[in-house]
Short mmCIF file of C-alpha atoms in Angstrom, two decimals:
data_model
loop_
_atom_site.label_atom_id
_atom_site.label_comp_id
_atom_site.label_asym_id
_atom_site.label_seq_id
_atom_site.Cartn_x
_atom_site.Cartn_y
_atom_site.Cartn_z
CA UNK A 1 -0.81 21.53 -6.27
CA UNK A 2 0.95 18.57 -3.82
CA UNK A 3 4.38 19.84 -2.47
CA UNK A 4 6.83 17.66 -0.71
CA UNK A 5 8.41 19.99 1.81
CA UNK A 6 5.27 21.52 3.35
CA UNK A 7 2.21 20.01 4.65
CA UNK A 8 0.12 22.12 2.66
CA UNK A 9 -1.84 19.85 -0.04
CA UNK A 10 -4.07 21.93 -2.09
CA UNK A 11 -5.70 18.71 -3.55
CA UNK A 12 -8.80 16.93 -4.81
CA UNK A 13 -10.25 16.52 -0.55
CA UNK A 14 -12.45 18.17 0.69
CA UNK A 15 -11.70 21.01 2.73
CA UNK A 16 -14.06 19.09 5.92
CA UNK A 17 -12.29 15.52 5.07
CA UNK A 18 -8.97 17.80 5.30
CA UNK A 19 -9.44 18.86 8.34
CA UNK A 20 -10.77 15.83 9.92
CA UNK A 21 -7.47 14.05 8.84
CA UNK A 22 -5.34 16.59 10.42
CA UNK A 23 -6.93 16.29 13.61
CA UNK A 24 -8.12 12.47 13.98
CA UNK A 25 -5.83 11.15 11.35
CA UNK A 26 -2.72 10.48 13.80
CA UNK A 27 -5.00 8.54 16.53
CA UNK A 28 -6.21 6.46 13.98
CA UNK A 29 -2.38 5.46 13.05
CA UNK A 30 -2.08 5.24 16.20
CA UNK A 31 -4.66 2.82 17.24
CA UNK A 32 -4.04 0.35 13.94
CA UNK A 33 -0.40 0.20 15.02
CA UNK A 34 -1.16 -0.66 18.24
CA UNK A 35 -3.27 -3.53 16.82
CA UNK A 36 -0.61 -4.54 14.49
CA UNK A 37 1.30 -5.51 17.70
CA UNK A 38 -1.48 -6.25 20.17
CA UNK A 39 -2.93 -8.98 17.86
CA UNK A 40 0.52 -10.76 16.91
CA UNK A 41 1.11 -10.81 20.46
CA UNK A 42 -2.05 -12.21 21.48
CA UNK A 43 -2.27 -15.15 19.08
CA UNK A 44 1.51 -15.96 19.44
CA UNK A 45 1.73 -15.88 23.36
CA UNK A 46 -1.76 -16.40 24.03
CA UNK A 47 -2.82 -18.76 21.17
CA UNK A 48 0.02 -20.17 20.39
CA UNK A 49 -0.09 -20.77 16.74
CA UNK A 50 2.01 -23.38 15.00
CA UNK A 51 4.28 -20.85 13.62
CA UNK A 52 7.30 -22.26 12.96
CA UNK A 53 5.56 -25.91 11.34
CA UNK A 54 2.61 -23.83 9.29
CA UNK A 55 3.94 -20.42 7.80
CA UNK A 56 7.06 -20.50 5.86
CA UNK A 57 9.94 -18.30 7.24
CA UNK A 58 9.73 -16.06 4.02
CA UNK A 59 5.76 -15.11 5.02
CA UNK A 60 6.91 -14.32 8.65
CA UNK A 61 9.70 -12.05 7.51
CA UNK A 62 7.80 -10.25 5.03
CA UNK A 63 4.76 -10.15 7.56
CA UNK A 64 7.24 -8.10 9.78
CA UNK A 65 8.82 -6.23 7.55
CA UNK A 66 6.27 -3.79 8.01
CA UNK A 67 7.29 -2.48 11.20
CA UNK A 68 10.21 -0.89 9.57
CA UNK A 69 8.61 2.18 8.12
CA UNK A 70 5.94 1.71 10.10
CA UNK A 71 7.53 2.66 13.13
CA UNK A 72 9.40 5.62 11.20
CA UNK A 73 6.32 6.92 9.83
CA UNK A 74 4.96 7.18 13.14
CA UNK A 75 7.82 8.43 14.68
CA UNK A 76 7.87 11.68 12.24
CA UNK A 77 4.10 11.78 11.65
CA UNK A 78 4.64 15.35 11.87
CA UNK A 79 6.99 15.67 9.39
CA UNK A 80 4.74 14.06 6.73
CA UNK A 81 2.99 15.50 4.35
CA UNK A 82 -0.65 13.98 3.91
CA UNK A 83 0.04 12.17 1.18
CA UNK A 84 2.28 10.30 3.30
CA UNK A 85 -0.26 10.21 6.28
CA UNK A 86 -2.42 8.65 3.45
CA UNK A 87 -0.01 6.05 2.84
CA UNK A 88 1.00 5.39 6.11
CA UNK A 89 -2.41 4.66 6.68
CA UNK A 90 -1.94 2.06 3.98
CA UNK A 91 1.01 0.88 5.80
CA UNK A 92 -0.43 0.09 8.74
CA UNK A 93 -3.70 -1.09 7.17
CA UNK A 94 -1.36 -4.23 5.05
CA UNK A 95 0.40 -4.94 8.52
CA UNK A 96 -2.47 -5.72 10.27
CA UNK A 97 -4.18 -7.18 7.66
CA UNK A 98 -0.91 -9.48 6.45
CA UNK A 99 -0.54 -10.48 10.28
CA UNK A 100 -4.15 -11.35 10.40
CA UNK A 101 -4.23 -13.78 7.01
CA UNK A 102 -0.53 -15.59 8.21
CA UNK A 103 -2.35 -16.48 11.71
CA UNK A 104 -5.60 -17.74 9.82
CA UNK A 105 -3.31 -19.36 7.70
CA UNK A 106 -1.33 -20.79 10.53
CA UNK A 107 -4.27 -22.33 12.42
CA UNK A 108 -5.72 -23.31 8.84
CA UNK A 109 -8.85 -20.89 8.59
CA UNK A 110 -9.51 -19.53 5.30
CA UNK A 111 -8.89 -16.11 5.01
CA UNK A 112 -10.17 -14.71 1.65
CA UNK A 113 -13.03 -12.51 3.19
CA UNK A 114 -10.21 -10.27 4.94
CA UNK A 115 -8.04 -10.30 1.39
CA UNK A 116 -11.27 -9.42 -0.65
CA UNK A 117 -12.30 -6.47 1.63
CA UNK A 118 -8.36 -5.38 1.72
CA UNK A 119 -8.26 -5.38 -1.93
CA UNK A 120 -10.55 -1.94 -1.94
CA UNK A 121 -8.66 -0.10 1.09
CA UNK A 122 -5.65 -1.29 -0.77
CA UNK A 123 -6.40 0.36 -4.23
CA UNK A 124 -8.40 3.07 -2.72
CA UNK A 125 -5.83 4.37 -0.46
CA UNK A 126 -2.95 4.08 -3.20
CA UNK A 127 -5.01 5.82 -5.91
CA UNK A 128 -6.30 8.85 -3.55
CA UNK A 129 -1.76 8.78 -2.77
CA UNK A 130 -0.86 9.35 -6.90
CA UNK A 131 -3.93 11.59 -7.39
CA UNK A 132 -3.12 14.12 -5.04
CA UNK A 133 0.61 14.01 -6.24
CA UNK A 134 0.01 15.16 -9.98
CA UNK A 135 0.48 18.34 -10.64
CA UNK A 136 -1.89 18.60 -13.71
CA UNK A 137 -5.58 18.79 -12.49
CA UNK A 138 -6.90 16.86 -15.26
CA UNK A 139 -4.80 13.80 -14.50
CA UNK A 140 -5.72 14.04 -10.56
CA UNK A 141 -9.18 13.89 -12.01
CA UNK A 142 -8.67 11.03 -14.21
CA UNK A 143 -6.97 9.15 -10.91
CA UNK A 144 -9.94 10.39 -8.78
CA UNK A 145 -12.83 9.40 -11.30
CA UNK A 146 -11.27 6.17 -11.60
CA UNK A 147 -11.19 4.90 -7.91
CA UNK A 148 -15.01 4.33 -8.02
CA UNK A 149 -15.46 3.03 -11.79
CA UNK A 150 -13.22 0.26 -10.66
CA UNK A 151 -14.69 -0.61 -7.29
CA UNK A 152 -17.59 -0.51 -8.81
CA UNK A 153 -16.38 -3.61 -10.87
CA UNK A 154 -14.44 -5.32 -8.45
CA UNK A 155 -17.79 -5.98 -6.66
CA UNK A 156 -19.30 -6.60 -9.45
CA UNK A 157 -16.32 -9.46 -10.31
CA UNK A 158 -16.02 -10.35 -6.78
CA UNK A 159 -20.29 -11.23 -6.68
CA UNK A 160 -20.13 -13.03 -9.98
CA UNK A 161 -17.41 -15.22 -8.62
CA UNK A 162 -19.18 -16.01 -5.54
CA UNK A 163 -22.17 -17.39 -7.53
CA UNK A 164 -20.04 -19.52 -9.35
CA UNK A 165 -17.93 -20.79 -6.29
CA UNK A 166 -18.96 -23.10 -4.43
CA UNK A 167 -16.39 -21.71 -1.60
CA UNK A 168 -14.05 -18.49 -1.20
CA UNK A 169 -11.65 -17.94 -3.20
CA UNK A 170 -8.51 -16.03 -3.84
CA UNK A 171 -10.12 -12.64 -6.45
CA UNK A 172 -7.30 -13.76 -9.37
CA UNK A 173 -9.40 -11.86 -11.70
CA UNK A 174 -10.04 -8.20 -9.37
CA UNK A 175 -6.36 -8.58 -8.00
CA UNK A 176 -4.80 -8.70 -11.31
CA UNK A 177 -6.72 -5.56 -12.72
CA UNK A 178 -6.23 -3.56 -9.61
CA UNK A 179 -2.17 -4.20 -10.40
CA UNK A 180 -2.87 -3.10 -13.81
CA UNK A 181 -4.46 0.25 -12.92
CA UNK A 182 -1.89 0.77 -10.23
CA UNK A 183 0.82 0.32 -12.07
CA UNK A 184 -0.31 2.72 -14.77
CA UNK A 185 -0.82 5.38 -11.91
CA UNK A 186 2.97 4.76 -10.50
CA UNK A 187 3.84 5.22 -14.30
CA UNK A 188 1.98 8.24 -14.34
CA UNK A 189 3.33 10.22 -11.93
CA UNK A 190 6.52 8.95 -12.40
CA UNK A 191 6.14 10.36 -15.69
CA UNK A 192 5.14 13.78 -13.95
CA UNK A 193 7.77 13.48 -11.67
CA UNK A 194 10.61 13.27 -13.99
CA UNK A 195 8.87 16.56 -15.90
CA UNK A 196 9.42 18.51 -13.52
CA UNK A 197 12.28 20.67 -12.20
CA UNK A 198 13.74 18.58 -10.04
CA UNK A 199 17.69 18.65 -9.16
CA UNK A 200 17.66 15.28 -7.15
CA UNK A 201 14.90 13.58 -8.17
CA UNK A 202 16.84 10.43 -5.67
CA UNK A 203 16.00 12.89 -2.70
CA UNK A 204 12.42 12.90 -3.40
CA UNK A 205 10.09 10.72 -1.71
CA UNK A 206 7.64 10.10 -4.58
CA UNK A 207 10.20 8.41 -6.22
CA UNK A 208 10.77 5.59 -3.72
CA UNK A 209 6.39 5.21 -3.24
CA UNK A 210 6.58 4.67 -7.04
CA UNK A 211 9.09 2.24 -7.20
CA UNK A 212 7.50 0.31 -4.59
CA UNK A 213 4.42 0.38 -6.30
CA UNK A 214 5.54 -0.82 -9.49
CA UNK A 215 8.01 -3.23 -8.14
CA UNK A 216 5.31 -4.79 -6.09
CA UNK A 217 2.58 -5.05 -8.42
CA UNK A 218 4.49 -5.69 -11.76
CA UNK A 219 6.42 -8.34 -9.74
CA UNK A 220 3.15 -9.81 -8.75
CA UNK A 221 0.85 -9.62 -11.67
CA UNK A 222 1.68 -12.98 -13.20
CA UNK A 223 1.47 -14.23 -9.62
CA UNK A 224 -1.82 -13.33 -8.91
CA UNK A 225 -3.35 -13.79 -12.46
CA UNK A 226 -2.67 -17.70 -12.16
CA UNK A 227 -3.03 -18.06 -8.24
CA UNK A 228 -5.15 -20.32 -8.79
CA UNK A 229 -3.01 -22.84 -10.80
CA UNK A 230 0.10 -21.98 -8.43
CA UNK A 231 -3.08 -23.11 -5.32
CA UNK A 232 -3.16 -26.17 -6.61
CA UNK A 233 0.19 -27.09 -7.65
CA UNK A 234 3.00 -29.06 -5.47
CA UNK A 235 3.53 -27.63 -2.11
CA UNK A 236 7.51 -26.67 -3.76
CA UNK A 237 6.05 -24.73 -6.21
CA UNK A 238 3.49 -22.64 -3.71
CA UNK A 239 6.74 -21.95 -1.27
CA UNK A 240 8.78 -20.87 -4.52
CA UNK A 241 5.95 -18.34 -4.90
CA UNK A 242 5.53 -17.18 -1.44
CA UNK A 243 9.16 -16.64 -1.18
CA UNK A 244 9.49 -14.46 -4.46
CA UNK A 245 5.84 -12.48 -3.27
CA UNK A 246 7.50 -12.17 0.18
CA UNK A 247 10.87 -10.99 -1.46
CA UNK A 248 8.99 -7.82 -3.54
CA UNK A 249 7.00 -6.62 -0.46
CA UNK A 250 10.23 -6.33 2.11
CA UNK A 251 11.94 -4.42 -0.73
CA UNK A 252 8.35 -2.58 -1.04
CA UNK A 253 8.39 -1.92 2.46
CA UNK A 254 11.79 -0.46 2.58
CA UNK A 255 11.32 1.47 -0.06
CA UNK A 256 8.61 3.15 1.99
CA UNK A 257 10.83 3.39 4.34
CA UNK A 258 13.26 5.12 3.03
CA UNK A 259 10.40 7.63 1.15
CA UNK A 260 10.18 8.82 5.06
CA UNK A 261 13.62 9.31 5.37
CA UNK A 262 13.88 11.18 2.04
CA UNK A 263 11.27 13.88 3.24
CA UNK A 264 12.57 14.06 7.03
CA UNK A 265 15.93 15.11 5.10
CA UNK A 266 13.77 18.14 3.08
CA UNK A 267 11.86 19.35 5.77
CA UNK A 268 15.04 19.55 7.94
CA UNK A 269 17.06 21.58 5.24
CA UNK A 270 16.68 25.19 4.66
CA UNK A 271 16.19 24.58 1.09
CA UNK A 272 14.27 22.20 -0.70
CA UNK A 273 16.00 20.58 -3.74
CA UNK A 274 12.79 20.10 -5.76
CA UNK A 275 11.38 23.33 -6.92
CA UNK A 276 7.95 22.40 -9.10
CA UNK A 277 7.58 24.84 -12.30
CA UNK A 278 4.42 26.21 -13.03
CA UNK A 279 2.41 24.35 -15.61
CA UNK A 280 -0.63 24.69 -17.32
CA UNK A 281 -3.35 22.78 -16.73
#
């Protein structure tokens, strides 16, 4: 069972990857935050991108919208539980990868290889988040067996498409059903979290990860199952869409943010308000 007020996770890891996260896991936040600023810094002082005449002002603010929680995540690392580790890990993973595609954008480099290997940390790390949250074993199983069915065919999807391309492309087709099986996941545990015995279920951090989920990849879905079309229409109608994608993931990212707040707040009470009721499995 996942609780929110310890960081004890009796989950679906291995005792060996447990252990290994606990020890190496806050270097490795470390080191990609560190990157997330090292290589914004570099290109932008160094470089010298055309930032302000290539990437719309909506892309840079949502690009750096990340540093909000992930500079609060690191600040309490030891606060979190690992479910949160796991998604700050995700965190930082987006910011450096976001930062990354605007600067290949900006200098007019394609950047679909880094979005097609994202898409897997991406899902992966988000489905490994919701599966060690439920509370029922046979739905952290479901969540669990799922991760590698479906990477399994996104390669497949993402090999087929790049016999029939003649160049990379944006994955409309793998993004779209990773956002399906995502969202059902938020819904999922939303739907656990709600069953439980929970006096504030506002105080909880699970709530604000789910929202964010669901905001983000509901918002998107239509997006990125005709990005194609919205490619290769006016350059009005791509900005419209960058600014409304942009929109979702700062309200995403604050979201997360304020999921770190929620469970500084129940590890610094005495009690916790959320008090899980035993169910069977």
């Amino acid at each position: 069972m996942s609780t929110d007020n310890g960081r004890t996770t009796s989950g679906y890891i291995p005792d060996g990857l447990r252990h290994f996260w606990e020890s190496a896991g806050p270097t490795i936040l470390k080191v990609l935050a560190i990157a997330a600023v090292i290589i914004p810094l570099y290109y932008g002082l160094i470089e010298r991108p055309p930032w302000k005449s290539q990437v719309p002002l909506a892309l840079r603010l949502s690009s750096f919208s990340s540093i909000i929680p992930t500079a609060l995540g690191i600040w309490f690392l030891k606060r979190l539980t690992l479910e949160l580790r796991i998604l700050l890990l995700f965190i930082c993973t987006a910011w450096l990868v976001e930062m990354l595609t605007v600067m290949y954008s900006a200098q007019f480099d394609p950047n679909y290889v880094i979005l097609h290997i994202y898409t897997f940390i991406e899902f992966g790390l988000l489905m490994l988040v919701f599966a060690l949250w439920q509370t029922r074993d046979k739905f952290r199983r479901i969540l669990a067996y799922t991760v590698p069915v479906i990477v399994v065919a996104l390669i497949y999807l993402k090999f087929w498409r790049a016999q029939t391309q003649s160049q990379p492309m944006f994955d409309d087709i793998a993004m779209t059903i990773e956002s399906v099986v995502l969202i059902a996941a938020a819904l999922l545990t939303l739907v656990e979290l709600t069953s439980e015995n929970i006096t504030f279920v506002f105080s909880n951090p699970r709530f604000y990860v789910i929202s964010a989920v669901l905001l983000y990849f509901a918002g998107n879905i239509v997006i990125f199952a005709l990005s194609h079309r919205v490619l290769g229409d006016a350059n009005s109608v791509r900005v419209i869409v960058w600014t409304v994608q942009s929109a979702l993931n700062v309200i995403a990212n604050l979201f997360y943010a304020y999921a770190f707040l929620c469970q500084l707040r129940l590890t610094r009470s005495s009690h916790s308000p959320e008090t899980p009721r035993t169910r069977p499995t």
